[in-house]
């Protein structure tokens, strides 16, 4: 899956013209917008999850499907009036509404879509800022056109990344001049961002940033706000987890000792799921559940709605000396910790509590603020990113089963389009892929919404097709499929680009340059301590020689039956990747691409395990590392220009294809169609 964390403002083709007047936008999509903001209620896990619907692309596709009807932006006048009334009651002049939830989740539940509710803008990235007489929405280039359509006349659109356009922080600071107070829900912003914003406000003559403990948008939303999900929580056994909770807690407590800290307050949902070997389904595609945890040197407490826990889970937690408390008790207990820290004798060093650098400002304040809180890169996040042998073997095995489903799908799709002359749209094809995946053992659900894209849609990096309003697959155009699944033994994410007809020379050249970058990174050998930042250029070098590039990261970490995007590692130019070297046991994607706006998109993505490799020498007595790819899906032969490949690259492809054929043994017995497709696509160079 493309790395959303790295996408800059200008990476996508516009779907609708920003020149369309808001008053002339079609009305039918506006009437359905807020029905679209309610995704289907996720089914309980472990049963297989159902496909969720993307708000952004669902609206975009609706716009394209209803081009002859008038659409109007959502009227937010009453909502803004109600919000401003609450602001005045609380002496707040400016109110900030972020996109995030209180756990800094990449994906959020319906009940946390506050920015969408107050602004009408449903894109995944953006911040709303409301003053007593103005309202502004800042978002990046992926969503300029969507925001232009969805925002009504109450809103000013801040196109982040364009020259002379202020960021939302700059706009807020400018508006605060004259002693105005800026308010925000402190659970939705990190301490670092809050501290910088507070400083900027004061530099511009504002009174400062105020923590408003009641979320004012929730008060406006009222009874119509969706309830917080309450899906069942289940145990991930040792067969899949590979390491027990007691062992993980022991390792975490060693980190507390090293940092001379009294406790670690855990707020990231995937970290809690991993630490306690539990999984849930409160957020679509992410097997996590709403919770907090506090781990001290001699206790562990999980804050969760106990009604979600089975007897098996409760027994497991008891066996691992973990107490259970209500989710809502977390802040009450952090205040107890803060008071305990204050009673420490002045002759002693201050009691310190650790929180993740992604934790909320509210959490830091509740624990006593700067004097008693250290914000750190989470030791749980670091440990989770280095998979144990059971998790690594699970990743290998689930990718074989996932590869079998994809190979069967691509053979089926080609047969449908070429031999049977069937007319299939992008969602119908994606449905069939999900069906094939669901037939594999240990399948739970998808790891993200499948990007099934034909022709120019493939150039839209965040494209998601929507049922009844998407393109029919053109057999004479490039087809890009970025998809993944959740299995009990691992998480998959793979992209393949295919052509079912006769590709042009330019398409073959572009594809082969991307493939060469993928091979170069897959075969790289590098000393321990090397970061993903340092490796990024290896994947881009062949495109660069022709003045080409792609505007997204080259790789992201992947969880083990957890989030498909997992920190802190990655490959790309993000500053965070400089600080975290790759280590044996990391699992991450390698996914270079090339996108020609209005024509096609190419991306080739494998998941790979970082492992130690043997080298003839060991300069500086350092071990050397490399990659072991686990994705088992062949590359499109039609799109490869062999004249651009070196013999070493051909040898690599032959070895890879031989490995795929070996691992697929027994999967297609009696399936002549798939067997013939596989043999053709993996024939030697």
mmCIF file with all atom_site columns, C-alpha atoms in Angstrom, residues 282-446:
data_model
loop_
_atom_site.group_PDB
_atom_site.id
_atom_site.type_symbol
_atom_site.label_atom_id
_atom_site.label_alt_id
_atom_site.label_comp_id
_atom_site.label_asym_id
_atom_site.label_entity_id
_atom_site.label_seq_id
_atom_site.pdbx_PDB_ins_code
_atom_site.Cartn_x
_atom_site.Cartn_y
_atom_site.Cartn_z
_atom_site.occupancy
_atom_site.B_iso_or_equiv
_atom_site.pdbx_formal_charge
_atom_site.auth_seq_id
_atom_site.auth_comp_id
_atom_site.auth_asym_id
_atom_site.auth_atom_id
_atom_site.pdbx_PDB_model_num
ATOM 1   C CA . UNK A 1 282 ? -13.116 -1.197  16.676  1.00 0.00 ? 282 UNK A CA 1
ATOM 2   C CA . UNK A 1 283 ? -11.437 0.464   13.674  1.00 0.00 ? 283 UNK A CA 1
ATOM 3   C CA . UNK A 1 284 ? -12.001 -0.815  10.154  1.00 0.00 ? 284 UNK A CA 1
ATOM 4   C CA . UNK A 1 285 ? -9.129  -2.895  8.733   1.00 0.00 ? 285 UNK A CA 1
ATOM 5   C CA . UNK A 1 286 ? -7.128  -2.494  11.960  1.00 0.00 ? 286 UNK A CA 1
ATOM 6   C CA . UNK A 1 287 ? -7.583  -5.355  14.478  1.00 0.00 ? 287 UNK A CA 1
ATOM 7   C CA . UNK A 1 288 ? -7.386  -3.047  17.494  1.00 0.00 ? 288 UNK A CA 1
ATOM 8   C CA . UNK A 1 289 ? -9.732  -1.978  20.279  1.00 0.00 ? 289 UNK A CA 1
ATOM 9   C CA . UNK A 1 290 ? -10.198 1.234   22.246  1.00 0.00 ? 290 UNK A CA 1
ATOM 10  C CA . UNK A 1 291 ? -8.022  1.024   25.338  1.00 0.00 ? 291 UNK A CA 1
ATOM 11  C CA . UNK A 1 292 ? -5.188  2.480   27.387  1.00 0.00 ? 292 UNK A CA 1
ATOM 12  C CA . UNK A 1 293 ? -2.665  0.758   29.633  1.00 0.00 ? 293 UNK A CA 1
ATOM 13  C CA . UNK A 1 294 ? -0.384  1.681   32.506  1.00 0.00 ? 294 UNK A CA 1
ATOM 14  C CA . UNK A 1 295 ? 2.659   -0.471  33.215  1.00 0.00 ? 295 UNK A CA 1
ATOM 15  C CA . UNK A 1 296 ? 4.693   0.133   36.375  1.00 0.00 ? 296 UNK A CA 1
ATOM 16  C CA . UNK A 1 297 ? 7.613   -1.821  37.793  1.00 0.00 ? 297 UNK A CA 1
ATOM 17  C CA . UNK A 1 298 ? 5.263   -4.192  39.584  1.00 0.00 ? 298 UNK A CA 1
ATOM 18  C CA . UNK A 1 299 ? 1.811   -3.831  37.998  1.00 0.00 ? 299 UNK A CA 1
ATOM 19  C CA . UNK A 1 300 ? -0.018  -3.701  34.692  1.00 0.00 ? 300 UNK A CA 1
ATOM 20  C CA . UNK A 1 301 ? -3.490  -2.292  34.124  1.00 0.00 ? 301 UNK A CA 1
ATOM 21  C CA . UNK A 1 302 ? -5.572  -2.483  30.943  1.00 0.00 ? 302 UNK A CA 1
ATOM 22  C CA . UNK A 1 303 ? -8.238  0.203   30.612  1.00 0.00 ? 303 UNK A CA 1
ATOM 23  C CA . UNK A 1 304 ? -10.994 -1.221  28.420  1.00 0.00 ? 304 UNK A CA 1
ATOM 24  C CA . UNK A 1 305 ? -14.731 -1.761  28.404  1.00 0.00 ? 305 UNK A CA 1
ATOM 25  C CA . UNK A 1 306 ? -14.857 -5.094  30.237  1.00 0.00 ? 306 UNK A CA 1
ATOM 26  C CA . UNK A 1 307 ? -18.045 -6.149  28.450  1.00 0.00 ? 307 UNK A CA 1
ATOM 27  C CA . UNK A 1 308 ? -15.923 -6.577  25.295  1.00 0.00 ? 308 UNK A CA 1
ATOM 28  C CA . UNK A 1 309 ? -13.723 -9.223  26.935  1.00 0.00 ? 309 UNK A CA 1
ATOM 29  C CA . UNK A 1 310 ? -14.432 -12.938 26.757  1.00 0.00 ? 310 UNK A CA 1
ATOM 30  C CA . UNK A 1 311 ? -13.833 -15.205 29.747  1.00 0.00 ? 311 UNK A CA 1
ATOM 31  C CA . UNK A 1 312 ? -10.770 -16.529 27.921  1.00 0.00 ? 312 UNK A CA 1
ATOM 32  C CA . UNK A 1 313 ? -9.332  -13.020 27.638  1.00 0.00 ? 313 UNK A CA 1
ATOM 33  C CA . UNK A 1 314 ? -10.036 -12.226 31.285  1.00 0.00 ? 314 UNK A CA 1
ATOM 34  C CA . UNK A 1 315 ? -8.372  -15.443 32.391  1.00 0.00 ? 315 UNK A CA 1
ATOM 35  C CA . UNK A 1 316 ? -5.334  -14.737 30.193  1.00 0.00 ? 316 UNK A CA 1
ATOM 36  C CA . UNK A 1 317 ? -4.948  -11.250 31.620  1.00 0.00 ? 317 UNK A CA 1
ATOM 37  C CA . UNK A 1 318 ? -5.232  -12.596 35.174  1.00 0.00 ? 318 UNK A CA 1
ATOM 38  C CA . UNK A 1 319 ? -2.590  -15.229 34.445  1.00 0.00 ? 319 UNK A CA 1
ATOM 39  C CA . UNK A 1 320 ? -0.304  -12.428 33.248  1.00 0.00 ? 320 UNK A CA 1
ATOM 40  C CA . UNK A 1 321 ? -0.909  -10.299 36.364  1.00 0.00 ? 321 UNK A CA 1
ATOM 41  C CA . UNK A 1 322 ? -2.843  -7.642  34.476  1.00 0.00 ? 322 UNK A CA 1
ATOM 42  C CA . UNK A 1 323 ? -5.712  -5.778  36.111  1.00 0.00 ? 323 UNK A CA 1
ATOM 43  C CA . UNK A 1 324 ? -8.773  -4.589  34.178  1.00 0.00 ? 324 UNK A CA 1
ATOM 44  C CA . UNK A 1 325 ? -10.320 -1.171  34.676  1.00 0.00 ? 325 UNK A CA 1
ATOM 45  C CA . UNK A 1 326 ? -12.911 0.811   32.710  1.00 0.00 ? 326 UNK A CA 1
ATOM 46  C CA . UNK A 1 327 ? -11.634 2.732   29.685  1.00 0.00 ? 327 UNK A CA 1
ATOM 47  C CA . UNK A 1 328 ? -12.985 5.938   31.195  1.00 0.00 ? 328 UNK A CA 1
ATOM 48  C CA . UNK A 1 329 ? -10.901 5.544   34.377  1.00 0.00 ? 329 UNK A CA 1
ATOM 49  C CA . UNK A 1 330 ? -7.588  6.239   32.680  1.00 0.00 ? 330 UNK A CA 1
ATOM 50  C CA . UNK A 1 331 ? -7.432  9.978   33.279  1.00 0.00 ? 331 UNK A CA 1
ATOM 51  C CA . UNK A 1 332 ? -8.639  9.597   36.850  1.00 0.00 ? 332 UNK A CA 1
ATOM 52  C CA . UNK A 1 333 ? -5.771  7.183   37.542  1.00 0.00 ? 333 UNK A CA 1
ATOM 53  C CA . UNK A 1 334 ? -3.171  9.335   35.799  1.00 0.00 ? 334 UNK A CA 1
ATOM 54  C CA . UNK A 1 335 ? -4.144  12.165  38.141  1.00 0.00 ? 335 UNK A CA 1
ATOM 55  C CA . UNK A 1 336 ? -3.498  9.784   41.034  1.00 0.00 ? 336 UNK A CA 1
ATOM 56  C CA . UNK A 1 337 ? -0.026  9.145   39.605  1.00 0.00 ? 337 UNK A CA 1
ATOM 57  C CA . UNK A 1 338 ? 0.524   12.878  39.225  1.00 0.00 ? 338 UNK A CA 1
ATOM 58  C CA . UNK A 1 339 ? -0.456  13.524  42.843  1.00 0.00 ? 339 UNK A CA 1
ATOM 59  C CA . UNK A 1 340 ? 1.870   10.745  43.989  1.00 0.00 ? 340 UNK A CA 1
ATOM 60  C CA . UNK A 1 341 ? 4.694   12.351  42.061  1.00 0.00 ? 341 UNK A CA 1
ATOM 61  C CA . UNK A 1 342 ? 4.019   15.716  43.696  1.00 0.00 ? 342 UNK A CA 1
ATOM 62  C CA . UNK A 1 343 ? 4.355   14.217  47.170  1.00 0.00 ? 343 UNK A CA 1
ATOM 63  C CA . UNK A 1 344 ? 7.882   13.028  46.423  1.00 0.00 ? 344 UNK A CA 1
ATOM 64  C CA . UNK A 1 345 ? 10.359  14.632  48.799  1.00 0.00 ? 345 UNK A CA 1
ATOM 65  C CA . UNK A 1 346 ? 12.178  17.605  47.358  1.00 0.00 ? 346 UNK A CA 1
ATOM 66  C CA . UNK A 1 347 ? 15.422  15.882  48.243  1.00 0.00 ? 347 UNK A CA 1
ATOM 67  C CA . UNK A 1 348 ? 14.586  13.069  45.816  1.00 0.00 ? 348 UNK A CA 1
ATOM 68  C CA . UNK A 1 349 ? 14.710  13.239  42.058  1.00 0.00 ? 349 UNK A CA 1
ATOM 69  C CA . UNK A 1 350 ? 11.278  13.964  40.504  1.00 0.00 ? 350 UNK A CA 1
ATOM 70  C CA . UNK A 1 351 ? 9.199   10.914  39.648  1.00 0.00 ? 351 UNK A CA 1
ATOM 71  C CA . UNK A 1 352 ? 9.145   10.433  35.890  1.00 0.00 ? 352 UNK A CA 1
ATOM 72  C CA . UNK A 1 353 ? 6.490   8.794   33.747  1.00 0.00 ? 353 UNK A CA 1
ATOM 73  C CA . UNK A 1 354 ? 7.019   7.811   30.138  1.00 0.00 ? 354 UNK A CA 1
ATOM 74  C CA . UNK A 1 355 ? 4.572   8.417   27.304  1.00 0.00 ? 355 UNK A CA 1
ATOM 75  C CA . UNK A 1 356 ? 4.959   7.930   23.569  1.00 0.00 ? 356 UNK A CA 1
ATOM 76  C CA . UNK A 1 357 ? 5.896   10.974  21.505  1.00 0.00 ? 357 UNK A CA 1
ATOM 77  C CA . UNK A 1 358 ? 2.534   10.385  19.822  1.00 0.00 ? 358 UNK A CA 1
ATOM 78  C CA . UNK A 1 359 ? 0.581   10.573  23.085  1.00 0.00 ? 359 UNK A CA 1
ATOM 79  C CA . UNK A 1 360 ? -1.844  13.421  23.669  1.00 0.00 ? 360 UNK A CA 1
ATOM 80  C CA . UNK A 1 361 ? -1.273  16.744  25.378  1.00 0.00 ? 361 UNK A CA 1
ATOM 81  C CA . UNK A 1 362 ? -4.100  15.800  27.755  1.00 0.00 ? 362 UNK A CA 1
ATOM 82  C CA . UNK A 1 363 ? -2.197  12.736  28.901  1.00 0.00 ? 363 UNK A CA 1
ATOM 83  C CA . UNK A 1 364 ? 0.928   14.745  29.619  1.00 0.00 ? 364 UNK A CA 1
ATOM 84  C CA . UNK A 1 365 ? -1.049  17.355  31.538  1.00 0.00 ? 365 UNK A CA 1
ATOM 85  C CA . UNK A 1 366 ? -2.851  14.689  33.572  1.00 0.00 ? 366 UNK A CA 1
ATOM 86  C CA . UNK A 1 367 ? 0.479   13.136  34.584  1.00 0.00 ? 367 UNK A CA 1
ATOM 87  C CA . UNK A 1 368 ? 1.849   16.382  35.938  1.00 0.00 ? 368 UNK A CA 1
ATOM 88  C CA . UNK A 1 369 ? 3.288   18.090  32.884  1.00 0.00 ? 369 UNK A CA 1
ATOM 89  C CA . UNK A 1 370 ? 6.891   18.735  31.908  1.00 0.00 ? 370 UNK A CA 1
ATOM 90  C CA . UNK A 1 371 ? 8.410   18.064  35.327  1.00 0.00 ? 371 UNK A CA 1
ATOM 91  C CA . UNK A 1 372 ? 7.092   14.510  35.575  1.00 0.00 ? 372 UNK A CA 1
ATOM 92  C CA . UNK A 1 373 ? 6.683   13.344  31.956  1.00 0.00 ? 373 UNK A CA 1
ATOM 93  C CA . UNK A 1 374 ? 9.229   12.233  29.368  1.00 0.00 ? 374 UNK A CA 1
ATOM 94  C CA . UNK A 1 375 ? 8.025   11.914  25.779  1.00 0.00 ? 375 UNK A CA 1
ATOM 95  C CA . UNK A 1 376 ? 9.963   9.126   24.079  1.00 0.00 ? 376 UNK A CA 1
ATOM 96  C CA . UNK A 1 377 ? 9.878   7.014   20.983  1.00 0.00 ? 377 UNK A CA 1
ATOM 97  C CA . UNK A 1 378 ? 7.809   4.178   22.344  1.00 0.00 ? 378 UNK A CA 1
ATOM 98  C CA . UNK A 1 379 ? 9.839   1.166   23.500  1.00 0.00 ? 379 UNK A CA 1
ATOM 99  C CA . UNK A 1 380 ? 6.764   -0.947  22.712  1.00 0.00 ? 380 UNK A CA 1
ATOM 100 C CA . UNK A 1 381 ? 6.703   0.385   19.163  1.00 0.00 ? 381 UNK A CA 1
ATOM 101 C CA . UNK A 1 382 ? 10.387  -0.452  18.750  1.00 0.00 ? 382 UNK A CA 1
ATOM 102 C CA . UNK A 1 383 ? 9.912   -3.967  20.141  1.00 0.00 ? 383 UNK A CA 1
ATOM 103 C CA . UNK A 1 384 ? 6.792   -4.594  18.050  1.00 0.00 ? 384 UNK A CA 1
ATOM 104 C CA . UNK A 1 385 ? 8.624   -3.620  14.865  1.00 0.00 ? 385 UNK A CA 1
ATOM 105 C CA . UNK A 1 386 ? 11.181  -6.409  15.394  1.00 0.00 ? 386 UNK A CA 1
ATOM 106 C CA . UNK A 1 387 ? 9.176   -9.552  14.777  1.00 0.00 ? 387 UNK A CA 1
ATOM 107 C CA . UNK A 1 388 ? 9.996   -12.764 16.631  1.00 0.00 ? 388 UNK A CA 1
ATOM 108 C CA . UNK A 1 389 ? 10.611  -16.017 14.754  1.00 0.00 ? 389 UNK A CA 1
ATOM 109 C CA . UNK A 1 390 ? 6.996   -17.148 15.092  1.00 0.00 ? 390 UNK A CA 1
ATOM 110 C CA . UNK A 1 391 ? 5.741   -13.854 13.641  1.00 0.00 ? 391 UNK A CA 1
ATOM 111 C CA . UNK A 1 392 ? 8.297   -13.986 10.815  1.00 0.00 ? 392 UNK A CA 1
ATOM 112 C CA . UNK A 1 393 ? 7.336   -17.524 9.901   1.00 0.00 ? 393 UNK A CA 1
ATOM 113 C CA . UNK A 1 394 ? 3.698   -16.463 9.992   1.00 0.00 ? 394 UNK A CA 1
ATOM 114 C CA . UNK A 1 395 ? 4.453   -13.632 7.588   1.00 0.00 ? 395 UNK A CA 1
ATOM 115 C CA . UNK A 1 396 ? 6.145   -16.054 5.201   1.00 0.00 ? 396 UNK A CA 1
ATOM 116 C CA . UNK A 1 397 ? 3.275   -18.538 5.302   1.00 0.00 ? 397 UNK A CA 1
ATOM 117 C CA . UNK A 1 398 ? 0.436   -16.041 5.002   1.00 0.00 ? 398 UNK A CA 1
ATOM 118 C CA . UNK A 1 399 ? 2.130   -14.459 1.995   1.00 0.00 ? 399 UNK A CA 1
ATOM 119 C CA . UNK A 1 400 ? 2.211   -17.823 0.240   1.00 0.00 ? 400 UNK A CA 1
ATOM 120 C CA . UNK A 1 401 ? -1.543  -18.232 0.764   1.00 0.00 ? 401 UNK A CA 1
ATOM 121 C CA . UNK A 1 402 ? -2.106  -14.592 -0.182  1.00 0.00 ? 402 UNK A CA 1
ATOM 122 C CA . UNK A 1 403 ? 0.018   -15.082 -3.295  1.00 0.00 ? 403 UNK A CA 1
ATOM 123 C CA . UNK A 1 404 ? -2.094  -18.082 -4.285  1.00 0.00 ? 404 UNK A CA 1
ATOM 124 C CA . UNK A 1 405 ? -5.229  -15.941 -4.062  1.00 0.00 ? 405 UNK A CA 1
ATOM 125 C CA . UNK A 1 406 ? -3.692  -13.146 -6.140  1.00 0.00 ? 406 UNK A CA 1
ATOM 126 C CA . UNK A 1 407 ? -2.338  -15.497 -8.804  1.00 0.00 ? 407 UNK A CA 1
ATOM 127 C CA . UNK A 1 408 ? -5.742  -17.134 -9.114  1.00 0.00 ? 408 UNK A CA 1
ATOM 128 C CA . UNK A 1 409 ? -7.339  -13.684 -9.327  1.00 0.00 ? 409 UNK A CA 1
ATOM 129 C CA . UNK A 1 410 ? -5.053  -12.341 -12.047 1.00 0.00 ? 410 UNK A CA 1
ATOM 130 C CA . UNK A 1 411 ? -5.508  -15.506 -14.125 1.00 0.00 ? 411 UNK A CA 1
ATOM 131 C CA . UNK A 1 412 ? -9.287  -15.284 -13.675 1.00 0.00 ? 412 UNK A CA 1
ATOM 132 C CA . UNK A 1 413 ? -9.356  -11.574 -14.513 1.00 0.00 ? 413 UNK A CA 1
ATOM 133 C CA . UNK A 1 414 ? -7.368  -12.010 -17.712 1.00 0.00 ? 414 UNK A CA 1
ATOM 134 C CA . UNK A 1 415 ? -9.635  -14.869 -18.794 1.00 0.00 ? 415 UNK A CA 1
ATOM 135 C CA . UNK A 1 416 ? -12.751 -12.816 -18.086 1.00 0.00 ? 416 UNK A CA 1
ATOM 136 C CA . UNK A 1 417 ? -11.519 -9.767  -19.987 1.00 0.00 ? 417 UNK A CA 1
ATOM 137 C CA . UNK A 1 418 ? -9.742  -11.392 -22.938 1.00 0.00 ? 418 UNK A CA 1
ATOM 138 C CA . UNK A 1 419 ? -11.336 -14.785 -23.560 1.00 0.00 ? 419 UNK A CA 1
ATOM 139 C CA . UNK A 1 420 ? -14.847 -14.233 -22.284 1.00 0.00 ? 420 UNK A CA 1
ATOM 140 C CA . UNK A 1 421 ? -15.023 -10.553 -23.264 1.00 0.00 ? 421 UNK A CA 1
ATOM 141 C CA . UNK A 1 422 ? -16.707 -9.844  -19.940 1.00 0.00 ? 422 UNK A CA 1
ATOM 142 C CA . UNK A 1 423 ? -17.377 -6.311  -18.801 1.00 0.00 ? 423 UNK A CA 1
ATOM 143 C CA . UNK A 1 424 ? -16.181 -5.936  -15.225 1.00 0.00 ? 424 UNK A CA 1
ATOM 144 C CA . UNK A 1 425 ? -15.872 -2.774  -13.219 1.00 0.00 ? 425 UNK A CA 1
ATOM 145 C CA . UNK A 1 426 ? -13.127 -2.154  -10.671 1.00 0.00 ? 426 UNK A CA 1
ATOM 146 C CA . UNK A 1 427 ? -15.223 -3.070  -7.626  1.00 0.00 ? 427 UNK A CA 1
ATOM 147 C CA . UNK A 1 428 ? -16.615 -6.257  -9.167  1.00 0.00 ? 428 UNK A CA 1
ATOM 148 C CA . UNK A 1 429 ? -13.044 -7.369  -9.807  1.00 0.00 ? 429 UNK A CA 1
ATOM 149 C CA . UNK A 1 430 ? -11.959 -6.425  -6.262  1.00 0.00 ? 430 UNK A CA 1
ATOM 150 C CA . UNK A 1 431 ? -14.898 -8.416  -4.868  1.00 0.00 ? 431 UNK A CA 1
ATOM 151 C CA . UNK A 1 432 ? -13.649 -11.505 -6.669  1.00 0.00 ? 432 UNK A CA 1
ATOM 152 C CA . UNK A 1 433 ? -10.158 -10.987 -5.245  1.00 0.00 ? 433 UNK A CA 1
ATOM 153 C CA . UNK A 1 434 ? -11.616 -10.789 -1.741  1.00 0.00 ? 434 UNK A CA 1
ATOM 154 C CA . UNK A 1 435 ? -13.559 -13.995 -2.407  1.00 0.00 ? 435 UNK A CA 1
ATOM 155 C CA . UNK A 1 436 ? -10.388 -15.817 -3.448  1.00 0.00 ? 436 UNK A CA 1
ATOM 156 C CA . UNK A 1 437 ? -8.597  -14.519 -0.357  1.00 0.00 ? 437 UNK A CA 1
ATOM 157 C CA . UNK A 1 438 ? -11.446 -15.574 1.900   1.00 0.00 ? 438 UNK A CA 1
ATOM 158 C CA . UNK A 1 439 ? -10.963 -19.162 0.752   1.00 0.00 ? 439 UNK A CA 1
ATOM 159 C CA . UNK A 1 440 ? -7.493  -19.241 2.296   1.00 0.00 ? 440 UNK A CA 1
ATOM 160 C CA . UNK A 1 441 ? -6.955  -20.574 5.813   1.00 0.00 ? 441 UNK A CA 1
ATOM 161 C CA . UNK A 1 442 ? -6.640  -18.135 8.723   1.00 0.00 ? 442 UNK A CA 1
ATOM 162 C CA . UNK A 1 443 ? -8.162  -15.305 6.668   1.00 0.00 ? 443 UNK A CA 1
ATOM 163 C CA . UNK A 1 444 ? -9.801  -12.605 8.815   1.00 0.00 ? 444 UNK A CA 1
ATOM 164 C CA . UNK A 1 445 ? -10.455 -9.680  6.454   1.00 0.00 ? 445 UNK A CA 1
ATOM 165 C CA . UNK A 1 446 ? -8.822  -7.018  4.327   1.00 0.00 ? 446 UNK A CA 1
#
